[in-house]
PDB file of C-alpha atoms in Angstrom:
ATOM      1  CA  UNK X   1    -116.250 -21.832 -19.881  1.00  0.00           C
ATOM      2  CA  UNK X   2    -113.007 -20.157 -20.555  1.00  0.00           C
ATOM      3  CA  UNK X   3    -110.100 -20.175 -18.219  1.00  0.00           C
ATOM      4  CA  UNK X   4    -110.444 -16.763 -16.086  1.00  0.00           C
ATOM      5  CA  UNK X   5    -107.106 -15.837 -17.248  1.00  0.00           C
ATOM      6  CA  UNK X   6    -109.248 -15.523 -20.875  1.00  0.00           C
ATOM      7  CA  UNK X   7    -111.590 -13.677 -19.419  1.00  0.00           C
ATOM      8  CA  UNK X   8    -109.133 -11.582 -17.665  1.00  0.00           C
ATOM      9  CA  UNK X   9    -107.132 -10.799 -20.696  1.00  0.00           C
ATOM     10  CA  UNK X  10    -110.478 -10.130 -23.190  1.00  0.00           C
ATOM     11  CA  UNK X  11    -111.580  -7.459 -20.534  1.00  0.00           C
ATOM     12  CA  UNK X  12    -108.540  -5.971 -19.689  1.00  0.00           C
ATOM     13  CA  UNK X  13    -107.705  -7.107 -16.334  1.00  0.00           C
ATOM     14  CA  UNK X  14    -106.522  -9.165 -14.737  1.00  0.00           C
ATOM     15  CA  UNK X  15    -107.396 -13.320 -13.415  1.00  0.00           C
ATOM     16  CA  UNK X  16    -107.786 -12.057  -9.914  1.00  0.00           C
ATOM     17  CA  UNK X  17    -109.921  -9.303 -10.883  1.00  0.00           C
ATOM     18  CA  UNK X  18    -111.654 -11.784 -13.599  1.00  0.00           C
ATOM     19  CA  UNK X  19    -112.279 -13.883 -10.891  1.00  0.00           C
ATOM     20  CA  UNK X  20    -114.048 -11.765  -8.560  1.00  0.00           C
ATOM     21  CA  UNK X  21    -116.411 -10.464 -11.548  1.00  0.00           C
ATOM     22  CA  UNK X  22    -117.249 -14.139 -12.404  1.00  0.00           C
ATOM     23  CA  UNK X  23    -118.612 -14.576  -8.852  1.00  0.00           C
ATOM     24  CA  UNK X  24    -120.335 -11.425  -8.456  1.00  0.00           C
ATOM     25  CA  UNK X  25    -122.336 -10.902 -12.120  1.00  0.00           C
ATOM     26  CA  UNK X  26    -123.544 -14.676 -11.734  1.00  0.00           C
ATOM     27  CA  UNK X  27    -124.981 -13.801  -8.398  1.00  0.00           C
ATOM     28  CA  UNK X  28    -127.076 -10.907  -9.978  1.00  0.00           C
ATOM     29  CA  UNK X  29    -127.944 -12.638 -13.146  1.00  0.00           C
ATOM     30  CA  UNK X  30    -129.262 -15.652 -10.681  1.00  0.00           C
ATOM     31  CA  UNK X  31    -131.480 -12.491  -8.987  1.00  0.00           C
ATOM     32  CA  UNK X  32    -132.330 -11.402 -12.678  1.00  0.00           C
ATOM     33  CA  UNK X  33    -133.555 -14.786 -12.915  1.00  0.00           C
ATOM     34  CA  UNK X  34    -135.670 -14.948  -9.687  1.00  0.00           C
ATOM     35  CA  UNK X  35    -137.231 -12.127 -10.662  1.00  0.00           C
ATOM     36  CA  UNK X  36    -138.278 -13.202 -13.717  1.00  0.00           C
ATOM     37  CA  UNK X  37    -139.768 -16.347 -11.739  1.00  0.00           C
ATOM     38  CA  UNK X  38    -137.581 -18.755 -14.169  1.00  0.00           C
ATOM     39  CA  UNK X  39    -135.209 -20.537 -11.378  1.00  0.00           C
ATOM     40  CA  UNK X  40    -136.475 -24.015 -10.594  1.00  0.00           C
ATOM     41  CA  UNK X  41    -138.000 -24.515  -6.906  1.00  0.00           C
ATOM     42  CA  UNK X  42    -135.472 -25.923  -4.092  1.00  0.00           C
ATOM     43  CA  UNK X  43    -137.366 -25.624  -0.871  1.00  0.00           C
ATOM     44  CA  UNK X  44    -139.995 -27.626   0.050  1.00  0.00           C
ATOM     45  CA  UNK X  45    -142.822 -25.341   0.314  1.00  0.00           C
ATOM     46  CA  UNK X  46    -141.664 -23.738  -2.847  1.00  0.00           C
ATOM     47  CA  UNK X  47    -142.195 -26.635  -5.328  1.00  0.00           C
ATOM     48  CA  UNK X  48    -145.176 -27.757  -3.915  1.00  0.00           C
ATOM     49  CA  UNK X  49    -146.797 -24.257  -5.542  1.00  0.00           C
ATOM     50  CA  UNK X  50    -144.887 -24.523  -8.513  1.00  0.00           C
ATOM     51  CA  UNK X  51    -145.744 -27.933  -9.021  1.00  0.00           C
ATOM     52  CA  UNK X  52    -149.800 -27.591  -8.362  1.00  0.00           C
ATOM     53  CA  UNK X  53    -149.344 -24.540 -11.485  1.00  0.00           C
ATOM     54  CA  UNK X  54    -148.526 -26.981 -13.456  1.00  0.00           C
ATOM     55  CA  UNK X  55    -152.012 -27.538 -15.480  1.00  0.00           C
ATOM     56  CA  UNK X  56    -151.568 -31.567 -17.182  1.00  0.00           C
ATOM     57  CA  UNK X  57    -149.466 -32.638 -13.368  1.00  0.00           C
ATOM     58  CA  UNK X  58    -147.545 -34.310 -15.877  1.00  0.00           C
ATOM     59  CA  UNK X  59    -143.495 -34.553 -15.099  1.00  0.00           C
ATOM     60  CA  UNK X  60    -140.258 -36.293 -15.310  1.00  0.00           C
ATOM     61  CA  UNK X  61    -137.823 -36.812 -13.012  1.00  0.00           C
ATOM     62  CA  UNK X  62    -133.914 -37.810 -13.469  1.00  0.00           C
ATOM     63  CA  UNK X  63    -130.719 -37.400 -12.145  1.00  0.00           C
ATOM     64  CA  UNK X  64    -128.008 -35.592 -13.999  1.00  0.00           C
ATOM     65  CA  UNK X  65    -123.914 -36.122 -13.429  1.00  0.00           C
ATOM     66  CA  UNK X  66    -121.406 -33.242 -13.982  1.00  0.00           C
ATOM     67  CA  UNK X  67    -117.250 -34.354 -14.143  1.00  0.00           C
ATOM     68  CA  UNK X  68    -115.150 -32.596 -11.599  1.00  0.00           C
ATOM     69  CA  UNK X  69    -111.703 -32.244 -10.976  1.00  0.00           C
ATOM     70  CA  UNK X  70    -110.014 -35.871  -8.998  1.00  0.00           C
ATOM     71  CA  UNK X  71    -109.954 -34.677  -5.243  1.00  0.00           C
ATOM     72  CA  UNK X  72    -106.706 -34.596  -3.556  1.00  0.00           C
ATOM     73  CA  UNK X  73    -108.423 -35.896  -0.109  1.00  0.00           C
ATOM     74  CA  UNK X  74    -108.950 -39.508  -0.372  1.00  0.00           C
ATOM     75  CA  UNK X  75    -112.752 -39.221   1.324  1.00  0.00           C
ATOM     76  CA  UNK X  76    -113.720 -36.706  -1.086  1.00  0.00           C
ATOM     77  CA  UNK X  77    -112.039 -38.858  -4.122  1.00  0.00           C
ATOM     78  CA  UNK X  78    -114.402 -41.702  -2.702  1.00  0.00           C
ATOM     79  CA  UNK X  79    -117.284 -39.823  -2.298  1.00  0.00           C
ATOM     80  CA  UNK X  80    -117.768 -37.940  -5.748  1.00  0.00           C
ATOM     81  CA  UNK X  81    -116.515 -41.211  -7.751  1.00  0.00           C
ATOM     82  CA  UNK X  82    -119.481 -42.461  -9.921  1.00  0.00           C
ATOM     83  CA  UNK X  83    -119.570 -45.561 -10.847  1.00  0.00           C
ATOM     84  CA  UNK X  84    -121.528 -44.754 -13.589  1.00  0.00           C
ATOM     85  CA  UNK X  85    -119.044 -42.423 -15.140  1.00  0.00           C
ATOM     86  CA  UNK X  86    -116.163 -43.873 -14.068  1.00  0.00           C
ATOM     87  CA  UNK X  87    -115.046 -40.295 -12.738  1.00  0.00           C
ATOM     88  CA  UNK X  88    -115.188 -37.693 -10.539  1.00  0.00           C
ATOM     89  CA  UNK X  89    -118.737 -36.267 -10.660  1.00  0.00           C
ATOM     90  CA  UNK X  90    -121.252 -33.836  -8.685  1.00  0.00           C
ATOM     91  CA  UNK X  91    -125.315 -34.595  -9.218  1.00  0.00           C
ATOM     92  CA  UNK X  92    -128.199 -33.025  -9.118  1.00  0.00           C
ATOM     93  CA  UNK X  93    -131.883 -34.685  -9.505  1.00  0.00           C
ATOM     94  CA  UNK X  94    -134.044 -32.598 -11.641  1.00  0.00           C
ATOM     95  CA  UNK X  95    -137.930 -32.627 -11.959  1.00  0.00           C
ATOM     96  CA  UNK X  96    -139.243 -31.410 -15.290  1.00  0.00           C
ATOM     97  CA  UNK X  97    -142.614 -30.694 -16.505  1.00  0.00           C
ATOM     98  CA  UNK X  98    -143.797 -32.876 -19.060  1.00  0.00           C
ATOM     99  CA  UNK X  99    -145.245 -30.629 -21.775  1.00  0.00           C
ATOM    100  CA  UNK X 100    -143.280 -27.257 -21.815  1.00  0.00           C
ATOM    101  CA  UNK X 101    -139.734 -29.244 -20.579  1.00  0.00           C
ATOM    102  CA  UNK X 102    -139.023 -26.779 -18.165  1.00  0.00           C
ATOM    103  CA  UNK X 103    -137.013 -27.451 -14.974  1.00  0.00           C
ATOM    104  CA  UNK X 104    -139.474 -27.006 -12.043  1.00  0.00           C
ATOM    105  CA  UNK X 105    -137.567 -28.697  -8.976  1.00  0.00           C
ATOM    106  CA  UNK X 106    -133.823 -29.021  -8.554  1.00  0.00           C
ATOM    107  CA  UNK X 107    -132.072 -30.986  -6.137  1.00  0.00           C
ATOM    108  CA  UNK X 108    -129.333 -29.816  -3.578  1.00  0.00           C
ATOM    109  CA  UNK X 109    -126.222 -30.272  -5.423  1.00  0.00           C
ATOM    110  CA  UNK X 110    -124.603 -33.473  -4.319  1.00  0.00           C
ATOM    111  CA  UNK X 111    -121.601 -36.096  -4.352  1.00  0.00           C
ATOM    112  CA  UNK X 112    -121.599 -38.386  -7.030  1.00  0.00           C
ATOM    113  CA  UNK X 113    -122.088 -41.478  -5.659  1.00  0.00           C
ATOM    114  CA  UNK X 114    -125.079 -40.698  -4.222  1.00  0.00           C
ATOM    115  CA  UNK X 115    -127.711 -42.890  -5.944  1.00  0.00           C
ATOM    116  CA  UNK X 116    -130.556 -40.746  -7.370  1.00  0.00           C
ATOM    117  CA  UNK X 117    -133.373 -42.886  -5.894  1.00  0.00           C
ATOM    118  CA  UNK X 118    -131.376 -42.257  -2.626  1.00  0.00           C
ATOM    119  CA  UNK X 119    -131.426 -38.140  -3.330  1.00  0.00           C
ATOM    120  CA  UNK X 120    -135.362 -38.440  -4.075  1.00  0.00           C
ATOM    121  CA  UNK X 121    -135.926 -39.948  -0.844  1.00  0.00           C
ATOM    122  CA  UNK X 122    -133.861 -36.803   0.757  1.00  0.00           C
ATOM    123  CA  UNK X 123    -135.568 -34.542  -0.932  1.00  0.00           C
ATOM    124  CA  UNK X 124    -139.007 -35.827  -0.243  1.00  0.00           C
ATOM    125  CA  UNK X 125    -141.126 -34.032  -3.390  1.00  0.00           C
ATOM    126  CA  UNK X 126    -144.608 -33.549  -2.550  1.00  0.00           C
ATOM    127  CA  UNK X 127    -146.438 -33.501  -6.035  1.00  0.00           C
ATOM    128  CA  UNK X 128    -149.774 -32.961  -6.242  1.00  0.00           C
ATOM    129  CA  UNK X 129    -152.318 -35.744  -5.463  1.00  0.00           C
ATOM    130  CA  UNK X 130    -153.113 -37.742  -8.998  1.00  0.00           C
ATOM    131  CA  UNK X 131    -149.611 -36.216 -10.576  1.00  0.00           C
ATOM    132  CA  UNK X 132    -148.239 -39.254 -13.296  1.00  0.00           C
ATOM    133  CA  UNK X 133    -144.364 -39.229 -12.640  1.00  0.00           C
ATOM    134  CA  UNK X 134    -142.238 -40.912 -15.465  1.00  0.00           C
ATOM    135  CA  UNK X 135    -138.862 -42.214 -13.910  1.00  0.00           C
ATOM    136  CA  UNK X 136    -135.878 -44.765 -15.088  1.00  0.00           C
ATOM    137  CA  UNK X 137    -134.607 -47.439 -13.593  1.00  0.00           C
ATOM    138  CA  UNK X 138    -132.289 -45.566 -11.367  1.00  0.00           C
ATOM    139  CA  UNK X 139    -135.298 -44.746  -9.028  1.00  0.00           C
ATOM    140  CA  UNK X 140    -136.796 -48.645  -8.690  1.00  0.00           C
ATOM    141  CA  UNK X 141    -138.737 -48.616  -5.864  1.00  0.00           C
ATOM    142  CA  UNK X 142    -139.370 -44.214  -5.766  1.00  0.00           C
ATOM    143  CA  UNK X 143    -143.100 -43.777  -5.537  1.00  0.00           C
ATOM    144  CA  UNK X 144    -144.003 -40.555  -4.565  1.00  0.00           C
ATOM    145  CA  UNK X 145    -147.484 -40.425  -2.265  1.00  0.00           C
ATOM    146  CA  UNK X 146    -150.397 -39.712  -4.866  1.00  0.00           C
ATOM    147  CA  UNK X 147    -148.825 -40.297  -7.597  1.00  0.00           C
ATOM    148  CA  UNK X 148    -148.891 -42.422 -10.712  1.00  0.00           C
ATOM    149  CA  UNK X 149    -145.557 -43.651 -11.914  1.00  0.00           C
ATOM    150  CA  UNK X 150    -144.276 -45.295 -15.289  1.00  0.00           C
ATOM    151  CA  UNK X 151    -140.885 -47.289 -15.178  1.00  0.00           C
ATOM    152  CA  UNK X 152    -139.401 -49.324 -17.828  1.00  0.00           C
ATOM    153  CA  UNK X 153    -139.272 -52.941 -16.932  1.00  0.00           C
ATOM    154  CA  UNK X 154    -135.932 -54.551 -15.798  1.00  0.00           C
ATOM    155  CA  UNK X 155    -135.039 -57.992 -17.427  1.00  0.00           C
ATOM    156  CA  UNK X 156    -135.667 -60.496 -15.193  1.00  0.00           C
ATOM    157  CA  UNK X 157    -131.952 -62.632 -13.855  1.00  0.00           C
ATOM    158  CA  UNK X 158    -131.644 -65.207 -16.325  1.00  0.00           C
ATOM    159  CA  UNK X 159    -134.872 -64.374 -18.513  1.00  0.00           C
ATOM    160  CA  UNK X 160    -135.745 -62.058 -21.323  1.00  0.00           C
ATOM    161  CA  UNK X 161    -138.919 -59.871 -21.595  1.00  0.00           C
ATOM    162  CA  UNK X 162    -141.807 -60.519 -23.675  1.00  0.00           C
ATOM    163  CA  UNK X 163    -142.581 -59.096 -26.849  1.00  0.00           C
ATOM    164  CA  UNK X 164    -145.286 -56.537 -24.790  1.00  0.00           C
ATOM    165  CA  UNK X 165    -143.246 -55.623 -22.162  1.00  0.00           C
ATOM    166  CA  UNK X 166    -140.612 -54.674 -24.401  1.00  0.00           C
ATOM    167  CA  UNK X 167    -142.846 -52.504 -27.039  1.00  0.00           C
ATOM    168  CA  UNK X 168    -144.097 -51.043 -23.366  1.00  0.00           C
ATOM    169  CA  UNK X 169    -140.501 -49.940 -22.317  1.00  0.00           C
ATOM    170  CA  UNK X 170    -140.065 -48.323 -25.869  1.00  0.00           C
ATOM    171  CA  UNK X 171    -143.555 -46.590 -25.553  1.00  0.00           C
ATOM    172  CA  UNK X 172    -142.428 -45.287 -21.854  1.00  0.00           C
ATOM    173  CA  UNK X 173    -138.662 -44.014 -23.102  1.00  0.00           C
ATOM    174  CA  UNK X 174    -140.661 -42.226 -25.723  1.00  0.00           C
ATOM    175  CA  UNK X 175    -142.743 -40.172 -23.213  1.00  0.00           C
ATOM    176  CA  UNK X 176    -139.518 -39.862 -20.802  1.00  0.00           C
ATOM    177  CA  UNK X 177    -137.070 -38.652 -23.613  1.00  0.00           C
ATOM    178  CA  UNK X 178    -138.017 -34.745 -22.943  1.00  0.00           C
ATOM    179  CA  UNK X 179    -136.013 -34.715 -19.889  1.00  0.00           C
ATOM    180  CA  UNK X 180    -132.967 -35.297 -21.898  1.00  0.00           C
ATOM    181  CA  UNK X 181    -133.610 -32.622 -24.142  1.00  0.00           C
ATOM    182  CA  UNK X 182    -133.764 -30.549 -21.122  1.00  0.00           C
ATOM    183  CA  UNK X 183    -131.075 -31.781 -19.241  1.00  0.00           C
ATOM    184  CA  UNK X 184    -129.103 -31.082 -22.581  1.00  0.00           C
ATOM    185  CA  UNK X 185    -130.746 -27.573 -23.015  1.00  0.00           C
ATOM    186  CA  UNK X 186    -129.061 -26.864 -19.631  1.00  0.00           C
ATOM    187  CA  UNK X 187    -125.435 -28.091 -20.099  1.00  0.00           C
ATOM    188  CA  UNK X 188    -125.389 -26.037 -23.366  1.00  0.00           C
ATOM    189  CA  UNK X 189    -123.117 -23.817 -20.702  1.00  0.00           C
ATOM    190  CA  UNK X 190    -119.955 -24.925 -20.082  1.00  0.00           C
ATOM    191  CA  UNK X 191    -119.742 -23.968 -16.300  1.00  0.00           C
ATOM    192  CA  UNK X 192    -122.457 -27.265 -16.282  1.00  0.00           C
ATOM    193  CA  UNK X 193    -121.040 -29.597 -18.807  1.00  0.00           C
ATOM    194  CA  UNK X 194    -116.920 -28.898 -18.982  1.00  0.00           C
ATOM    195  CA  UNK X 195    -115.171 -30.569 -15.937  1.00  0.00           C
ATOM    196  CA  UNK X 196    -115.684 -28.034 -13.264  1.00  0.00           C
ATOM    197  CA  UNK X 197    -112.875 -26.550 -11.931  1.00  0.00           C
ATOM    198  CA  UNK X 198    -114.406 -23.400  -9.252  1.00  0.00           C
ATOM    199  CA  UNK X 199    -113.192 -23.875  -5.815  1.00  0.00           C
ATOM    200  CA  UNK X 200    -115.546 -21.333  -4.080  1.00  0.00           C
ATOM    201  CA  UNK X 201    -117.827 -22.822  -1.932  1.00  0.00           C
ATOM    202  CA  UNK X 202    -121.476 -23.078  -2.640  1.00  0.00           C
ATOM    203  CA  UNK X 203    -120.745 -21.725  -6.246  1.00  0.00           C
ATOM    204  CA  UNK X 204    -121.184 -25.532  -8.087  1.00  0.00           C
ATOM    205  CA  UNK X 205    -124.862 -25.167  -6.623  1.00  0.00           C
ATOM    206  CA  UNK X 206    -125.643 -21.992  -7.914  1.00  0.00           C
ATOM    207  CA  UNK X 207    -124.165 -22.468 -11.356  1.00  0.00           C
ATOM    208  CA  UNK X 208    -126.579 -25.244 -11.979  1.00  0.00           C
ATOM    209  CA  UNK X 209    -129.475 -23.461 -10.080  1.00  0.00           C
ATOM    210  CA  UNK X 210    -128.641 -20.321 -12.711  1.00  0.00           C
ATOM    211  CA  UNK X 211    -127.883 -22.718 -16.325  1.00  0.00           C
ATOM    212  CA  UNK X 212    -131.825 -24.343 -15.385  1.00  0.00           C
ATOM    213  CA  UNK X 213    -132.748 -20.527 -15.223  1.00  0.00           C
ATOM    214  CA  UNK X 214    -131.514 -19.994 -18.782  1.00  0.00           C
ATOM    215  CA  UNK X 215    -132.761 -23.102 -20.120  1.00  0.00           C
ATOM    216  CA  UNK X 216    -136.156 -21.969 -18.696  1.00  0.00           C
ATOM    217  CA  UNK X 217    -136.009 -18.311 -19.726  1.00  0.00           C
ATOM    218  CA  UNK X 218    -134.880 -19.122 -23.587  1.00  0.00           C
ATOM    219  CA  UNK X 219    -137.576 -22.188 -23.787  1.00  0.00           C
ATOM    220  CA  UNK X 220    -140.302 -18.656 -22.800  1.00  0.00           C
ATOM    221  CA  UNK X 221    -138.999 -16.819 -25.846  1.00  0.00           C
ATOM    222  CA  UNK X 222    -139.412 -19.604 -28.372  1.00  0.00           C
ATOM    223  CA  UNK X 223    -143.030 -20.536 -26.955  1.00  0.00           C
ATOM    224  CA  UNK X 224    -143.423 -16.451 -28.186  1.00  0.00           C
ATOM    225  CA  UNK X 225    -141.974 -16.847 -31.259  1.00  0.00           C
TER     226      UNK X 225
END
C-alpha cells in the first residue's frame, strides 16, 4: 500500500495520474473477480444461493476492524472510534465457510463502533435450514432462524467456569480458529490492513469486497496444487 506518489514515480507519472489508475484498474480487477465467481455475496438473495452450495452448511461468522485515519468532524471521530481498538476503525462482518475458509458473505462496510451482533441483525443472513454457525462472544444473543450455533461460554460475574465448560470453550475456539486464518489471508494487502488513507467515496467498500476476492481466488489455486 504505497503512497500514490510511489506509484506515480515507479510508473512514470505522476500522483494525480497514479491516482486515477488506482481507482480505475481496481474496479476491473473487482469485475475480473466477479467473473471468476470469487467475490463474496452482499445482497440478500445472493448469499442465500451461495450459502445453500455450500455442501457440509458448515460456517463461521466474525467481525473484522480496519484503522483509519482520526476524522476531523467530531460525529465522524465518534462514530468510527472502537472501543476495542482504541482507534479509528471501519468494520466489516464476514461469513466464512467452514471447510475450504473461503469468504462467502460480506457485510456493508461500516463505522466502527457498530457492534458486530448489531451489524448481523442489519444484515439479516438467511442460511440454510439445519446450517451449524460457530460465533464469539461478540454476537451473544445472534441466532440465526434454522440454525445451530456454538459460542464459547462467558464467565459468570463473580464465578469461574468449570473444568467442562472450559475444555468446551477450547474445543469450540479450535473449530472457530479458520476464520482468523482467513480474515488474515485477506489483510495480507495493505489497502485492508495499513491505516487507510483513500478519500473517494464508496472505495473502502470495494477494497475489502476485492482483497476477499483474492483471498478466495489464491485459496482455488492451492486446492489445485
Amino acid at each position: 500500500y504505497p503512497l500514490q506518489e510511489v506509484q506515480g514515480f515507479l510508473f512514470g507519472m505522476g500522483q494525480s495520474q497514479a491516482g486515477d489508475w488506482i481507482h480505475r484498474l481496481t474496479l476491473i480487477l473487482n469485475r475480473a473477480l466477479g467473473y471468476e465467481k470469487q467475490l463474496p455475496a452482499r445482497k440478500a438473495h445472493d448469499i442465500e444461493q451461495v450459502l445453500k452450495m455450500c455442501p457440509a452448511l458448515e460456517f463461521i461468522i466474525d467481525g473484522t476492524e480496519r484503522p483509519i485515519r482520526r476524522p476531523q468532524d467530531k460525529t465522524k471521530q465518534k462514530e468510527n472510534y472502537s472501543g476495542k481498538k482504541k482507534r479509528h476503525t471501519l468494520k466489516n462482518n464476514v461469513v466464512t465457510e467452514k471447510s475450504t475458509k473461503k469468504v462467502k458473505v460480506l457485510s456493508a462496510t461500516c463505522e466502527g463502533k457498530k457492534h458486530d451482533k448489531t451489524l448481523a441483525e442489519e444484515q439479516a443472513i438467511s442460511f440454510p435450514k439445519g446450517s451449524k454457525v460457530w460465533k464469539d462472544s461478540g454476537f451473544q444473543g445472534y441466532e440465526p432462524e434454522g440454525t445451530i450455533t456454538y459460542q464459547p461460554m462467558k464467565k459468570p460475574k463473580g464465578k469461574e467456569l468449570t473444568a467442562d465448560q472450559k475444555q468446551q470453550n477450547q474445543e469450540i475456539s479450535k473449530e472457530r480458529i479458520g476464520v482468523e486464518h482467513s480474515i488474515g489471508g485477506v489483510k495480507v494487502f495493505g489497502i485492508v490492513h495499513a491505516t487507510y488513507r483513500n478519500f473517494r467515496e464508496g472505495f473502502e467498500d470495494l477494497t475489502m469486497e476485492t482483497a476477499c476476492g483474492l483471498h478466495n481466488w489464491r485459496l482455488d489455486f492451492r486446492l489445485t496444487a
